[in-house]
Each structure stands twice: as structure tokens, then as C-alpha cells.
Amino acid sequence: MSVSKKISSRDELRQLEDALIESVIAAPTDEFREDLKEAGEDFDAYVALADKMIIEAEAMCAKARFADAKAAAAAFRKGASGAAAIPFDRDRAKAKLKVMNERASENPMMLAARKGKGLSSRDEDALLAALADLEKLEAEDGTE
């Protein structure tokens, strides 16, 4: 036996609003233009208003992203990222990479989209950078 949940009036209004918005979006431009004309409204004024709102929203988002980036950069400069800088031991990572290569002798690792055997120096650098990131994440998480 299941208990049916009654839809609240607020949810009904949201559904009605969503349906109305969908009908406006789905309406052909000519039909929408005629409806506005019958109501004594200026279609071009609404288009200009919508364009202006989009430009303002994009500017607001850009300002917010810029403020977030500035705050993150300031925190990074101060070392306030929550964790102390973790030194990366490149030799230890290369040894780890060598073991990984030995284990994958049947299917050699290759990052670039080309045919060949083994890793290029760019592939190796990319894997070392990924290992450095992995070590940093593990240190932050407390696992290893």
C-alpha cells in the first residue's frame, strides 16, 4: 500500500509556470509576434529588453567569476589553501612510473593519439604531473 503525496499549491504553481514558459519558448516567432501585436505590445522592444538582460547577466557572471578568481589567487599567494605545500619527489614518481610501465608490458601506456611503443617525453611529463596531483590529493585526503 502506497501513500499518495498530495502536490502542494506551491508545486502546482511551479508546474504551471514551467508549462507557461515552455509554451512561450516553443511558440513560433510569427505567432508570438502576432500575440504581442494584438495585446498592443512592441515585439522589437521585448527582443531588445531580452538582449539587454542577457548582456547584464553575462556581465554579472563575469564579475562574480573574476571576484572568485581574485579571492582564490589571494588565498593561494598567502598559502591559505587549507593545506601546506607538499613537496613533489620527481625521482620517486619516476620510479613509480617505471613500475607502472613494467606491470603494463602487455598493453603499453600511451597518451598521445599515435601508434608506437612506450611513452614519449611529453607523455612521461604528463604522467609525472598527474602523479604529483594524485599525491597532493592523497595528502589532503589523508590517504596513501
Short mmCIF file of C-alpha atoms in Angstrom, two decimals:
data_model
loop_
_atom_site.label_atom_id
_atom_site.label_comp_id
_atom_site.label_asym_id
_atom_site.label_seq_id
_atom_site.Cartn_x
_atom_site.Cartn_y
_atom_site.Cartn_z
CA MET A 1 0.00 0.00 0.00
CA SER A 2 1.48 3.28 -1.01
CA VAL A 3 0.59 6.65 0.32
CA SER A 4 -0.03 9.19 -2.39
CA LYS A 5 1.55 12.51 -1.71
CA LYS A 6 -0.61 15.50 -2.41
CA ILE A 7 1.05 18.10 -4.57
CA SER A 8 1.31 21.38 -2.72
CA SER A 9 -0.15 24.52 -4.21
CA ARG A 10 3.38 25.92 -4.50
CA ASP A 11 4.45 22.92 -6.59
CA GLU A 12 1.33 23.27 -8.73
CA LEU A 13 2.19 26.92 -9.38
CA ARG A 14 5.75 25.96 -10.30
CA GLN A 15 4.44 23.35 -12.73
CA LEU A 16 2.05 25.90 -14.22
CA GLU A 17 4.88 28.43 -14.54
CA ASP A 18 7.14 25.83 -16.17
CA ALA A 19 4.39 24.91 -18.64
CA LEU A 20 3.79 28.57 -19.46
CA ILE A 21 7.49 29.20 -20.01
CA GLU A 22 7.75 26.09 -22.21
CA SER A 23 4.76 27.22 -24.29
CA VAL A 24 6.34 30.65 -24.81
CA ILE A 25 9.68 29.11 -25.78
CA ALA A 26 8.01 26.63 -28.14
CA ALA A 27 5.76 29.25 -29.77
CA PRO A 28 6.70 30.13 -33.35
CA THR A 29 8.16 33.63 -33.62
CA ASP A 30 5.44 34.80 -36.00
CA GLU A 31 2.70 33.59 -33.64
CA PHE A 32 4.38 35.24 -30.68
CA ARG A 33 4.82 38.46 -32.64
CA GLU A 34 1.10 38.46 -33.56
CA ASP A 35 0.04 37.83 -29.94
CA LEU A 36 2.11 40.76 -28.75
CA LYS A 37 0.77 42.95 -31.54
CA GLU A 38 -2.84 42.08 -30.57
CA ALA A 39 -2.02 42.99 -26.98
CA GLY A 40 -0.68 46.36 -28.16
CA GLU A 41 2.92 45.47 -27.27
CA ASP A 42 6.09 46.08 -29.30
CA PHE A 43 7.84 42.82 -30.21
CA ASP A 44 11.13 44.55 -31.01
CA ALA A 45 11.10 46.26 -27.61
CA TYR A 46 10.80 42.86 -25.92
CA VAL A 47 13.67 41.48 -28.01
CA ALA A 48 15.82 44.49 -27.10
CA LEU A 49 14.90 44.05 -23.42
CA ALA A 50 15.81 40.35 -23.54
CA ASP A 51 19.14 41.16 -25.21
CA LYS A 52 19.88 43.77 -22.55
CA MET A 53 19.03 41.32 -19.75
CA ILE A 54 21.32 38.69 -21.27
CA ILE A 55 24.20 41.17 -21.53
CA GLU A 56 23.67 42.28 -17.92
CA ALA A 57 23.52 38.66 -16.69
CA GLU A 58 26.72 37.80 -18.56
CA ALA A 59 28.45 40.84 -17.04
CA MET A 60 27.27 39.89 -13.54
CA CYS A 61 28.53 36.32 -14.00
CA ALA A 62 31.87 37.55 -15.32
CA LYS A 63 32.28 39.88 -12.33
CA ALA A 64 31.41 37.07 -9.92
CA ARG A 65 33.87 34.66 -11.59
CA PHE A 66 36.55 37.36 -11.55
CA ALA A 67 35.96 38.06 -7.85
CA ASP A 68 36.15 34.32 -7.10
CA ALA A 69 39.37 34.02 -9.09
CA LYS A 70 40.90 37.02 -7.30
CA ALA A 71 39.99 35.53 -3.93
CA ALA A 72 41.44 32.15 -4.91
CA ALA A 73 44.63 33.79 -6.17
CA ALA A 74 44.98 35.81 -2.97
CA ALA A 75 44.44 32.68 -0.87
CA PHE A 76 46.99 30.82 -2.96
CA ARG A 77 49.56 33.59 -2.54
CA LYS A 78 49.02 33.57 1.22
CA GLY A 79 49.20 29.79 1.33
CA ALA A 80 45.73 29.69 2.81
CA SER A 81 44.55 26.87 0.58
CA GLY A 82 43.92 24.77 3.67
CA ALA A 83 46.93 22.52 3.27
CA ALA A 84 50.62 23.15 3.41
CA ALA A 85 52.60 22.86 0.21
CA ILE A 86 53.58 19.28 -0.42
CA PRO A 87 56.99 18.77 -1.97
CA PHE A 88 56.98 16.52 -5.03
CA ASP A 89 59.73 13.92 -5.27
CA ARG A 90 60.26 13.57 -9.02
CA ASP A 91 62.70 10.65 -8.66
CA ARG A 92 60.22 8.70 -6.53
CA ALA A 93 57.48 9.44 -9.08
CA LYS A 94 59.72 8.25 -11.93
CA ALA A 95 60.34 5.03 -10.01
CA LYS A 96 56.59 4.63 -9.55
CA LEU A 97 56.09 5.28 -13.27
CA LYS A 98 58.71 2.65 -14.13
CA VAL A 99 56.86 0.09 -12.02
CA MET A 100 53.61 1.03 -13.73
CA ASN A 101 55.25 0.57 -17.14
CA GLU A 102 56.64 -2.82 -16.15
CA ARG A 103 53.22 -4.00 -14.98
CA ALA A 104 51.64 -2.84 -18.22
CA SER A 105 54.08 -4.61 -20.54
CA GLU A 106 51.22 -6.35 -22.36
CA ASN A 107 49.41 -3.06 -23.01
CA PRO A 108 51.98 -0.27 -23.02
CA MET A 109 50.76 3.12 -21.81
CA MET A 110 50.40 5.71 -24.49
CA LEU A 111 48.72 9.08 -24.02
CA ALA A 112 49.15 10.66 -27.42
CA ALA A 113 46.90 9.69 -30.31
CA ARG A 114 49.52 7.90 -32.37
CA LYS A 115 50.86 4.43 -32.94
CA GLY A 116 54.06 3.32 -31.34
CA LYS A 117 55.60 1.71 -28.32
CA GLY A 118 56.35 3.28 -25.00
CA LEU A 119 55.91 6.79 -23.71
CA SER A 120 57.17 9.95 -25.30
CA SER A 121 58.85 12.53 -23.09
CA ARG A 122 55.62 14.58 -23.19
CA ASP A 123 53.64 11.52 -22.10
CA GLU A 124 56.06 10.95 -19.25
CA ASP A 125 55.88 14.59 -18.14
CA ALA A 126 52.08 14.45 -18.24
CA LEU A 127 52.05 11.29 -16.13
CA LEU A 128 54.50 12.78 -13.65
CA ALA A 129 52.30 15.86 -13.33
CA ALA A 130 49.27 13.61 -12.80
CA LEU A 131 51.17 11.65 -10.14
CA ALA A 132 52.08 14.92 -8.42
CA ASP A 133 48.41 15.91 -8.41
CA LEU A 134 47.47 12.48 -7.09
CA GLU A 135 49.99 12.74 -4.26
CA LYS A 136 48.69 16.18 -3.37
CA LEU A 137 45.10 14.94 -3.29
CA GLU A 138 46.04 11.89 -1.26
CA ALA A 139 47.92 14.07 1.24
CA GLU A 140 44.97 16.43 1.56
CA ASP A 141 42.60 13.49 1.99
CA GLY A 142 44.89 11.72 4.46
CA THR A 143 45.09 8.52 2.42
CA GLU A 144 48.12 6.95 0.84
#
